[in-house]
mmCIF file of C-alpha atoms in Angstrom:
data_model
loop_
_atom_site.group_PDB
_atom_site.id
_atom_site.type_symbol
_atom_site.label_atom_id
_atom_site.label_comp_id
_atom_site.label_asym_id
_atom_site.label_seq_id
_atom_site.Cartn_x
_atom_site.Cartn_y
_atom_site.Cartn_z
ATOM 1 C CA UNK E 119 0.000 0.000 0.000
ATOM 2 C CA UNK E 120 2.890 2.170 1.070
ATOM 3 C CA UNK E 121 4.759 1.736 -2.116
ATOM 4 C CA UNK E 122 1.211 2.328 -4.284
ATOM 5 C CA UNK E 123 1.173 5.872 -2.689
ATOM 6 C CA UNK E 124 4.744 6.344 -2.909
ATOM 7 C CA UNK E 125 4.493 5.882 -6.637
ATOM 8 C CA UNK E 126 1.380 7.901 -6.916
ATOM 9 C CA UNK E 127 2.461 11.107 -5.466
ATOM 10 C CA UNK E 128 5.719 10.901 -7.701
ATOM 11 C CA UNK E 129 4.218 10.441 -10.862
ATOM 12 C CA UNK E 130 1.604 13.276 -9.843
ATOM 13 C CA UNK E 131 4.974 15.579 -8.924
ATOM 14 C CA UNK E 132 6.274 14.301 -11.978
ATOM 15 C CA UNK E 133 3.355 15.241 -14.177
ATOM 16 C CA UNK E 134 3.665 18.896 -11.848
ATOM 17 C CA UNK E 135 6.661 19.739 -13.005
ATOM 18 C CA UNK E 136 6.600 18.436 -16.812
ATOM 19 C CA UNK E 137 3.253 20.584 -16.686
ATOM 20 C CA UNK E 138 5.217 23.541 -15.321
ATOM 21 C CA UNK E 139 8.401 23.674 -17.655
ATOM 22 C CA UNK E 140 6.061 23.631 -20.453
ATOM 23 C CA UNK E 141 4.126 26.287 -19.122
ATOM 24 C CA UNK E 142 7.163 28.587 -18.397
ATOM 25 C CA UNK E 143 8.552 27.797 -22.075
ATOM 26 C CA UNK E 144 5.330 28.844 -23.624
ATOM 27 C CA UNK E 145 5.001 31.755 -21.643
ATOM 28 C CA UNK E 146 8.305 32.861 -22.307
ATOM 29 C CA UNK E 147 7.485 32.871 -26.077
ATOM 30 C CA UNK E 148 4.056 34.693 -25.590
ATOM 31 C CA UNK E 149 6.199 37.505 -23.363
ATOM 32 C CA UNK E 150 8.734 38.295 -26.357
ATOM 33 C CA UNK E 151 5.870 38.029 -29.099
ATOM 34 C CA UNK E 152 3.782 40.535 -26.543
ATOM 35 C CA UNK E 153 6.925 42.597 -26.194
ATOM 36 C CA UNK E 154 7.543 42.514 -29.953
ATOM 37 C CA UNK E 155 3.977 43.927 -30.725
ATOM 38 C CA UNK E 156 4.367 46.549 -28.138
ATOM 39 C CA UNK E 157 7.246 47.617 -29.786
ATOM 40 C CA UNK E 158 6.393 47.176 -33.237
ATOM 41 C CA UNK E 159 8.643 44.449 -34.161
ATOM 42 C CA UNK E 160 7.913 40.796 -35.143
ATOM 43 C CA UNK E 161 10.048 38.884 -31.904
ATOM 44 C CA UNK E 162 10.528 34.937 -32.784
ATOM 45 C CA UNK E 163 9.419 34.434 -36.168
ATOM 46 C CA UNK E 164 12.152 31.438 -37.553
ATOM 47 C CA UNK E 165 12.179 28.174 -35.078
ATOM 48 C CA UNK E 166 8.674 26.862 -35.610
ATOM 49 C CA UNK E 167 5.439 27.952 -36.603
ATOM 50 C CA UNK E 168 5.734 31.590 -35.864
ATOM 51 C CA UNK E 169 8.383 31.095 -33.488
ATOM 52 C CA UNK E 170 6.356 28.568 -30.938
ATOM 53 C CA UNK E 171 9.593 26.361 -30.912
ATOM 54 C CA UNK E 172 12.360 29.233 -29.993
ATOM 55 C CA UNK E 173 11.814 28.382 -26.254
ATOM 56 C CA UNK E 174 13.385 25.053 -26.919
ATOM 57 C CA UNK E 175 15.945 26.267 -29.414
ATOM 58 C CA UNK E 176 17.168 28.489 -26.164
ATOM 59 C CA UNK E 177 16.873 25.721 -23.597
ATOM 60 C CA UNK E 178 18.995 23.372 -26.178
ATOM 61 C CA UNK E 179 21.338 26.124 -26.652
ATOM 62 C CA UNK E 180 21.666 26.956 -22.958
ATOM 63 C CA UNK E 181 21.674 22.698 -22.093
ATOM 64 C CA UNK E 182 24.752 22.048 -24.406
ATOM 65 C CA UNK E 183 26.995 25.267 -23.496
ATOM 66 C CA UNK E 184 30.073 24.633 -21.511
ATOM 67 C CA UNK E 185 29.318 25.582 -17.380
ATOM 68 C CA UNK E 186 32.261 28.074 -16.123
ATOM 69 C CA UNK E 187 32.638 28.302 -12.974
ATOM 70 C CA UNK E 188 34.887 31.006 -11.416
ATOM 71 C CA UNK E 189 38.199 30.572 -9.771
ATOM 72 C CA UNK E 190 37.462 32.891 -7.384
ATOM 73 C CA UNK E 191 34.505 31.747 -6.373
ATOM 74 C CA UNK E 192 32.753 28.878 -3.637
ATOM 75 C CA UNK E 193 32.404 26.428 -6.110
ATOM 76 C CA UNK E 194 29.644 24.557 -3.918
ATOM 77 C CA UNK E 195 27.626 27.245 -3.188
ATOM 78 C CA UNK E 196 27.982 28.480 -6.821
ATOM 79 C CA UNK E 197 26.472 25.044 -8.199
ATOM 80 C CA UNK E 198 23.774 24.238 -5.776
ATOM 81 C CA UNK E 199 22.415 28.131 -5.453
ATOM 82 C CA UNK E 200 21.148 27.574 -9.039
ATOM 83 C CA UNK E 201 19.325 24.255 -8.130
ATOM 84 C CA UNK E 202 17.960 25.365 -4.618
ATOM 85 C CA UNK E 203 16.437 28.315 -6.724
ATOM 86 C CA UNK E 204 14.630 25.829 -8.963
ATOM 87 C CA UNK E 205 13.555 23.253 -6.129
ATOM 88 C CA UNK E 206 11.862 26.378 -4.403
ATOM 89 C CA UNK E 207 10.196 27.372 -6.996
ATOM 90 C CA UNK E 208 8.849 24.195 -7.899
ATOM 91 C CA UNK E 209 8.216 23.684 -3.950
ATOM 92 C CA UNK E 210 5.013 26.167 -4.020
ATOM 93 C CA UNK E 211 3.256 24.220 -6.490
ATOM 94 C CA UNK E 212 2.610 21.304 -4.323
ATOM 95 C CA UNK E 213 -0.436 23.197 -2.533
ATOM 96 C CA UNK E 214 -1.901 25.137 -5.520
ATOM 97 C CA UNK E 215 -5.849 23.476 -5.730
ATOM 98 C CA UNK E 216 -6.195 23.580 -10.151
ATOM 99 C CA UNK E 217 -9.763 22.568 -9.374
ATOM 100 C CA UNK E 218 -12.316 20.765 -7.364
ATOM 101 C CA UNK E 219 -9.812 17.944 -5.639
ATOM 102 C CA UNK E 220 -7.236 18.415 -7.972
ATOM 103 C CA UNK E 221 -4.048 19.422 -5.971
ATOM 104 C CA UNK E 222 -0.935 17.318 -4.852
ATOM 105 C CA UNK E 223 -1.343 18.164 -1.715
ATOM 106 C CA UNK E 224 -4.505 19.535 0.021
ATOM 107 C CA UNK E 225 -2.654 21.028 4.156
ATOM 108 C CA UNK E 226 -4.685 22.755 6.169
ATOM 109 C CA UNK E 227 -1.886 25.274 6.447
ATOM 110 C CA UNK E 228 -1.640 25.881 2.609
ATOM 111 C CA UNK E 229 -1.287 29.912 3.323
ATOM 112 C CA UNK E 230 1.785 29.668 5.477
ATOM 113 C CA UNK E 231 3.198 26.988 3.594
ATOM 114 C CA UNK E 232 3.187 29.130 0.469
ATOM 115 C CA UNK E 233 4.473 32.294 2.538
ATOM 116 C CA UNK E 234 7.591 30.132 4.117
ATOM 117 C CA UNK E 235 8.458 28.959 0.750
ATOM 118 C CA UNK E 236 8.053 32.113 -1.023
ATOM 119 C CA UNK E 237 10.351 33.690 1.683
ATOM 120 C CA UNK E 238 13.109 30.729 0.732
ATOM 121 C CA UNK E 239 13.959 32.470 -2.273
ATOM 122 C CA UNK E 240 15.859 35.366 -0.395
ATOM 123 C CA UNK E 241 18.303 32.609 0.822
ATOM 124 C CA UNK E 242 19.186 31.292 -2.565
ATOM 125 C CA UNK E 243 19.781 34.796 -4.174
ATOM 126 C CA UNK E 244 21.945 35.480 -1.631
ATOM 127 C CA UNK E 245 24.182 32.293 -2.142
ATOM 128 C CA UNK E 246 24.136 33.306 -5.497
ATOM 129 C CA UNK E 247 25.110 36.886 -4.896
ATOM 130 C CA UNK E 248 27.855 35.982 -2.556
ATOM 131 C CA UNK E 249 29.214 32.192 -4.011
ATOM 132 C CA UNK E 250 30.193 34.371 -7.501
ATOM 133 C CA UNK E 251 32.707 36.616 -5.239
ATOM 134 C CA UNK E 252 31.481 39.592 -7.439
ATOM 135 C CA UNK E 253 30.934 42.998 -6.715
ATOM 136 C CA UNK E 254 28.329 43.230 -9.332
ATOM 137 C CA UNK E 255 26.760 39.954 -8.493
ATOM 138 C CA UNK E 256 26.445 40.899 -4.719
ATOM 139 C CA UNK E 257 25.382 44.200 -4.517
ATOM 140 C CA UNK E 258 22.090 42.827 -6.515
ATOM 141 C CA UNK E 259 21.794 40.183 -4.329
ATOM 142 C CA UNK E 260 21.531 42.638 -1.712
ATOM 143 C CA UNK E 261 19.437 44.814 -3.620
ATOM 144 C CA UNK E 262 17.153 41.645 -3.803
ATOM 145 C CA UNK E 263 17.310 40.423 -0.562
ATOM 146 C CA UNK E 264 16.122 43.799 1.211
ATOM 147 C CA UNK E 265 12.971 44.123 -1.541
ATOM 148 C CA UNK E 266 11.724 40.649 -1.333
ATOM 149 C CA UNK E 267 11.554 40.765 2.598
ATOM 150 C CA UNK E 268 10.036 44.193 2.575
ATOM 151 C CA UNK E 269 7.423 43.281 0.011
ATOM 152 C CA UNK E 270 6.570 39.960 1.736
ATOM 153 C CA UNK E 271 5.389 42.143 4.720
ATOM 154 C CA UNK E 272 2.596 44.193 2.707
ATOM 155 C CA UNK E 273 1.696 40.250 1.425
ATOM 156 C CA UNK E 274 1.671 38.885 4.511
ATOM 157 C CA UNK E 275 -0.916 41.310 5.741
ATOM 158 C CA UNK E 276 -2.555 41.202 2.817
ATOM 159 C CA UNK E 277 -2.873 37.610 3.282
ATOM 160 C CA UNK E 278 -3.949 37.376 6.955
ATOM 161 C CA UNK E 279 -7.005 39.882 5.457
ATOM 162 C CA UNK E 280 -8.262 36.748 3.150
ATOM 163 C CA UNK E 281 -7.837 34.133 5.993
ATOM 164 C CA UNK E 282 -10.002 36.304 8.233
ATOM 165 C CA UNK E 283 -12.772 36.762 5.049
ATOM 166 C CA UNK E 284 -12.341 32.651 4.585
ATOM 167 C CA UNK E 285 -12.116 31.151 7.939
ATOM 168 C CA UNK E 286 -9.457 29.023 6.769
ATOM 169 C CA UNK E 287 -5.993 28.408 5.467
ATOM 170 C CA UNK E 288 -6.830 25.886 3.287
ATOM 171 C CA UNK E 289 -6.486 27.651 -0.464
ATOM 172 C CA UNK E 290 -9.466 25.088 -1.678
ATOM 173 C CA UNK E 291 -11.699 26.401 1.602
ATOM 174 C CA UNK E 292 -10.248 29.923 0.502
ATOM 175 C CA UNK E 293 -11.415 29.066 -2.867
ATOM 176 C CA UNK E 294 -14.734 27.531 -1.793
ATOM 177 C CA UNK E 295 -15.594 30.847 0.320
ATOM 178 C CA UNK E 296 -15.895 32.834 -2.616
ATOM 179 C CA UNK E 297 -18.889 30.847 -4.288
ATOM 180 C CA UNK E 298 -21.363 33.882 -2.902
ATOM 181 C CA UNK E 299 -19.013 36.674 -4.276
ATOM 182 C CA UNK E 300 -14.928 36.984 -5.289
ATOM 183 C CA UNK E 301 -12.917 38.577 -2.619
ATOM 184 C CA UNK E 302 -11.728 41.007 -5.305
ATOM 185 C CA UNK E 303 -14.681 42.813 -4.627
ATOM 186 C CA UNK E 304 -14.893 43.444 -0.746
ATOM 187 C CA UNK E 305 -10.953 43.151 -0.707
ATOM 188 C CA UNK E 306 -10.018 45.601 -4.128
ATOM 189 C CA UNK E 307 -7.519 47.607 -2.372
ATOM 190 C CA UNK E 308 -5.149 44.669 -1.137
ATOM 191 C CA UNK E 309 -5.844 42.658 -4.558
ATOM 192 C CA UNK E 310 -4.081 45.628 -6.161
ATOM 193 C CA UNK E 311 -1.384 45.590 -3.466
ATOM 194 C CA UNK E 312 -0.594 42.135 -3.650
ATOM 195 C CA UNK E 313 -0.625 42.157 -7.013
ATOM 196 C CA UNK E 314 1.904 45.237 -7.168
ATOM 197 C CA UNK E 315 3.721 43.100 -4.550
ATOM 198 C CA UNK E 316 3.685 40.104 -6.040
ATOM 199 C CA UNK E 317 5.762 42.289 -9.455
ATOM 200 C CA UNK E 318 8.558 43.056 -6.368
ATOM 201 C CA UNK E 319 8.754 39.696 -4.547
ATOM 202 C CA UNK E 320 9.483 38.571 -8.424
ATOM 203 C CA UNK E 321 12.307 41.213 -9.756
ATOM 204 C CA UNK E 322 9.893 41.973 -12.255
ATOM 205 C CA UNK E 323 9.674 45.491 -14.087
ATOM 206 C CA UNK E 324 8.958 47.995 -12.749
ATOM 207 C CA UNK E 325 10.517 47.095 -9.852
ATOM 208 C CA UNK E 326 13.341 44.672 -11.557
ATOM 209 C CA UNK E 327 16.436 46.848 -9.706
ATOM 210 C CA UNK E 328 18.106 43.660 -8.779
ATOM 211 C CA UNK E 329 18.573 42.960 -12.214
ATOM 212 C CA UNK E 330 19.309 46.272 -13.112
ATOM 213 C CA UNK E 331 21.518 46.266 -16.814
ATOM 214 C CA UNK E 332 22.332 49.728 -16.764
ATOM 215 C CA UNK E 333 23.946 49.536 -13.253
ATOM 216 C CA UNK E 334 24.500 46.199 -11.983
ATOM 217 C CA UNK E 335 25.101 44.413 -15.419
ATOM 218 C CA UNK E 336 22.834 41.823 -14.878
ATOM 219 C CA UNK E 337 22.487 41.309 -11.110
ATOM 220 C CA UNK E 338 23.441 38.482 -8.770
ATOM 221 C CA UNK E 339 23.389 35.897 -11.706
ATOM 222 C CA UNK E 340 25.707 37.918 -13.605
ATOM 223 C CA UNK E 341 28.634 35.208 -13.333
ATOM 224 C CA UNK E 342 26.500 32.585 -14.468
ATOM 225 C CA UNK E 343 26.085 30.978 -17.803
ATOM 226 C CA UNK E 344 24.558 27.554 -19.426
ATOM 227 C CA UNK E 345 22.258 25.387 -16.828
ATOM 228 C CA UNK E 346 23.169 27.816 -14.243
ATOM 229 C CA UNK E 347 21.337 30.382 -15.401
ATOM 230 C CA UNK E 348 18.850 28.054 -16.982
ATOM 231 C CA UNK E 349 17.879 27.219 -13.658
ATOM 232 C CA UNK E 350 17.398 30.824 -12.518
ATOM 233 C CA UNK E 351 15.630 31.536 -15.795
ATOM 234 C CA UNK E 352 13.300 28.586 -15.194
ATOM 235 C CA UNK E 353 12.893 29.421 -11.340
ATOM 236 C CA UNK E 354 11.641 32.988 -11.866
ATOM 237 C CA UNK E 355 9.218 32.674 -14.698
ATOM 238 C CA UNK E 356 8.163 29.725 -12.235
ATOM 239 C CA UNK E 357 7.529 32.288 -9.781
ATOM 240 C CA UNK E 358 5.818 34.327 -12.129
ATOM 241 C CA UNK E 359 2.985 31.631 -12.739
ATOM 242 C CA UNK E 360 2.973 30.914 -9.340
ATOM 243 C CA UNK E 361 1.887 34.697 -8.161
ATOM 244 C CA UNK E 362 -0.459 34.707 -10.985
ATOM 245 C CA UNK E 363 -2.637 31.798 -10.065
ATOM 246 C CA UNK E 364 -2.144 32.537 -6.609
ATOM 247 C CA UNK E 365 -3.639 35.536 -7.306
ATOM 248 C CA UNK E 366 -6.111 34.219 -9.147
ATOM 249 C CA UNK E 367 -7.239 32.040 -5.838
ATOM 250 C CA UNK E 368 -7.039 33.957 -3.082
ATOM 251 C CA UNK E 369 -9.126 36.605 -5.116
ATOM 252 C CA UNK E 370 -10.799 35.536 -7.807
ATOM 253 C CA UNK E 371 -12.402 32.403 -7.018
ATOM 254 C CA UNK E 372 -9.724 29.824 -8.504
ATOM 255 C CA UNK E 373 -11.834 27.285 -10.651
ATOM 256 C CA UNK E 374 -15.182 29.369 -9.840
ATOM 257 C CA UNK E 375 -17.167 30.635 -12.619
ATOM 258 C CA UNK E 376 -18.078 34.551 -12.923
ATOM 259 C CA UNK E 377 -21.732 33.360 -12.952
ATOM 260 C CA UNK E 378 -23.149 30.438 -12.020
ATOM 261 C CA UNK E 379 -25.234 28.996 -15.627
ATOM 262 C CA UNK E 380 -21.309 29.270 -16.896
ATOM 263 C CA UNK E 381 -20.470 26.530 -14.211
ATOM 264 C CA UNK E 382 -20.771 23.835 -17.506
ATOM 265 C CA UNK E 383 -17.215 25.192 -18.420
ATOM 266 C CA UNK E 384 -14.858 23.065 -16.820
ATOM 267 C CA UNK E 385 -12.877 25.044 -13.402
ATOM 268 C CA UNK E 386 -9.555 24.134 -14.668
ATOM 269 C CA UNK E 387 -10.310 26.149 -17.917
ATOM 270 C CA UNK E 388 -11.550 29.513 -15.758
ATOM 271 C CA UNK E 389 -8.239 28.977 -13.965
ATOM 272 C CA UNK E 390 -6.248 28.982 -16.477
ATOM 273 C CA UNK E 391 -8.090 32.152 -18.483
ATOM 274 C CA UNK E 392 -7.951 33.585 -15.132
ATOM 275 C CA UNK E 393 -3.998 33.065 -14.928
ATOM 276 C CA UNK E 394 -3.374 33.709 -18.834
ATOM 277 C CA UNK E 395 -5.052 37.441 -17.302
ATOM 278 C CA UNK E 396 -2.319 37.958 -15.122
ATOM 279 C CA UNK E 397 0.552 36.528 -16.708
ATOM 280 C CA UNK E 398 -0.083 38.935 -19.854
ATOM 281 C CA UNK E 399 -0.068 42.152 -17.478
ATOM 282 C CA UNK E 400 2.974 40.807 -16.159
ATOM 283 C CA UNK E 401 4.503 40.977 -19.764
ATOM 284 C CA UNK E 402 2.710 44.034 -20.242
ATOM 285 C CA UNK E 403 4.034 46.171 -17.114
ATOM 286 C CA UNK E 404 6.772 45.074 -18.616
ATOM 287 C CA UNK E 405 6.752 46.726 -21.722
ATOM 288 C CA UNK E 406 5.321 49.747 -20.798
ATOM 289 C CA UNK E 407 6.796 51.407 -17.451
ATOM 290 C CA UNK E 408 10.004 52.381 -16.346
ATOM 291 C CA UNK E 409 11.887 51.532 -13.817
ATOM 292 C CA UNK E 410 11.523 52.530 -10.270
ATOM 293 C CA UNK E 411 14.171 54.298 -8.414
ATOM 294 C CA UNK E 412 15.810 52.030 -5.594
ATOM 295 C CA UNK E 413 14.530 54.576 -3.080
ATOM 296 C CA UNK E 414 11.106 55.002 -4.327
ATOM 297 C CA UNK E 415 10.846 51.254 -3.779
ATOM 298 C CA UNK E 416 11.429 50.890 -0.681
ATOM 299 C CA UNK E 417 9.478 54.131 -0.226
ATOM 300 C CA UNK E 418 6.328 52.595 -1.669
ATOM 301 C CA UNK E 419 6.979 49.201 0.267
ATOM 302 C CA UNK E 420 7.262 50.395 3.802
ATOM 303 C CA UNK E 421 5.397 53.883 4.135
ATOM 304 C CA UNK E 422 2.529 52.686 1.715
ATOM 305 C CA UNK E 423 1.763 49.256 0.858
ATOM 306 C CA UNK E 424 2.618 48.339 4.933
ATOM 307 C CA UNK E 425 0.635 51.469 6.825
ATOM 308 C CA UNK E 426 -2.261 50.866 4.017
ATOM 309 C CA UNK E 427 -2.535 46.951 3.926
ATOM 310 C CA UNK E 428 -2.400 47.006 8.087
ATOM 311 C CA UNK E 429 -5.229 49.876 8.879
ATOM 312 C CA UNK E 430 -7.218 47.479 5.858
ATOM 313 C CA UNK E 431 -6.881 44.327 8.078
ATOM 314 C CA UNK E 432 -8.044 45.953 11.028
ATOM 315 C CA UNK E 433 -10.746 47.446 9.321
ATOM 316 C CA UNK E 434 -11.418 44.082 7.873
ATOM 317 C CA UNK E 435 -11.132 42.315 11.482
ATOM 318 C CA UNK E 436 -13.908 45.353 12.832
ATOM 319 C CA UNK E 437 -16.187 44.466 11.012
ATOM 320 C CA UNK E 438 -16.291 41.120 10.699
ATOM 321 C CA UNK E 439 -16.077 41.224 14.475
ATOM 322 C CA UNK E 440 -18.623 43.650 14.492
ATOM 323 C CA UNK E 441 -21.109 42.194 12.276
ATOM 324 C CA UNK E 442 -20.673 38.996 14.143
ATOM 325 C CA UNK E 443 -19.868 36.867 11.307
ATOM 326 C CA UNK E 444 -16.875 35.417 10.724
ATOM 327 C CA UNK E 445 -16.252 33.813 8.709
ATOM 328 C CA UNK E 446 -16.097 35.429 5.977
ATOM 329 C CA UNK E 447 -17.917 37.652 3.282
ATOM 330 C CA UNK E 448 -19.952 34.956 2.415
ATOM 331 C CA UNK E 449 -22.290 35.899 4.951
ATOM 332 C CA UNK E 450 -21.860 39.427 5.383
#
């Protein structure tokens, strides 16, 4: 019996992950097409039907280049950052409910297992930063460590406001609660936070200063090349999807239907239009704003997105509290 279940959760984290690299290679296709239009040029147009196959034209490219390594640097640390990056990012999946039952692994504590891993990723940039022994490759791991903790702060508040709405931890009770109305309604202020947050805690434009070309060359994976920075590559678009359907759950009902006589259509299908949503603003943002300031970052983090999503919660907490019903919206 033992070895049954043994065997069925790794061919259902095998199936996770097969289902998440091809995700992450299609997306990264859409985002240079998207880019391309913005911009008025045609992006991948040669490998493939209209380019569809230059995601795995760069990931044979980047699998059969040579790996250098430093001579200067912790070679240890230097290899395994790379890989812990990846294994984190694949981590958060685990708990993410695609539909009615359908999740790997359905913990009560789904909330702060998602927070603890999303906070793992600090650790792994700063390996990175430091293992390369570069001043370039440090100073953005710095610059990465001190905006992923301060963002995870305004999320962390922002989260503690759906757990009081819900009642639970559980992302399927989470997703459950919102059958009588989305949480993107009562809650619009900290979905737009979180989802402004959720752009920081992922280095993504227009808060990408980690990363910064101009300055920093190319951040704290600037020493790395081949599988190395495969890895990375494949870790933060990971992240990417990850923030978007998390998004999609904790506010927008997951597999729920807008309307109930379109509950025919398959959940798994409204998850993924609802996902497909926020991955194209990502790609969007992207092509559209500049970047931040470093100061204005943390400026927005800590003296806006904190003070704002805290007086929310307790607002959230009063009247909950004071409507005697918690939990949750659904019977407000």
């Amino acid at each position: 019996m033992l070895f049954y279940y043994i065997i069925s959760v790794f061919l259902k984290s095998l199936i996770l992950i097969i289902f998440l690299l091809v995700a992450v290679a299609f997306f990264t296709v859409l985002e240079r097409k998207l880019i391309a239009s913005v911009q008025r040029r045609r992006g991948p147009n040669i490998v493939g039907t209209f380019g569809i196959l230059q995601a795995g034209a760069d990931g044979a490219k980047l699998l059969i280049k040579e790996t250098v390594i430093p001579s200067s640097s912790n070679a240890a640390i230097f290899i395994l950052s790379p890989i812990f990056t990846f294994v984190v990012a694949l981590m958060g999946w685990i708990i993410v409910p695609f539909g009615e039952g359908s999740v790997l692994s359905n913990i009560n504590l789904g909330i702060l297992y998602f927070f603890a891993v999303s906070s793992l990723g600090v650790y792994t940039i700063i390996m990175a930063g430091w293992s390369s022994n570069s001043k370039y490759a440090f100073l953005g791991a710095l610059r990465s460590a001190a905006q992923m903790i301060s963002y995870e702060v305004a999320i962390g508040f922002t989260i503690i406001t759906v757990f009081l709405c819900a009642g639970s931890l559980n992302l399927t009770e989470i997703v459950r609660a919102q059958e009588t109305v989305w949480y993107v309604v009562p809650l619009f202020p900290m979905f737009i936070i979180f989802f402004i947050s959720a752009l920081a805690e992922t280095n993504r434009h227009p808060f990408d200063l980690p990363e910064a070309e101009a300055e920093l060359v190319s951040g704290y994976n600037v020493e790395y090349s081949a599988m190395g920075f495969a890895l990375f590559f494949l870790g933060e678009y990971g992240n990417i999807l990850l923030m978007s359907i998390t998004t999609a759950i904790l506010f927008l009902g997951g597999w729920l239907p807008p309307f109930a006589f379109l509950s025919f259509i398959p959940g798994s299908i409204w998850l993924g239009l609802k996902v497909g949503v926020f991955a194209i603003l990502f790609v969007i943002i992207r092509a559209v704003l500049p970047r931040y300031r470093y100061d204005q970052l943390m400026q927005i983090g800590w003296k806006i997105f904190i003070p704002v999503t805290l007086g929310w919660l307790f607002l959230i907490a009063g009247i909950l509290v004071g409507f005697n019903s918690l939990p949750g919206f659904i019977y407000f």
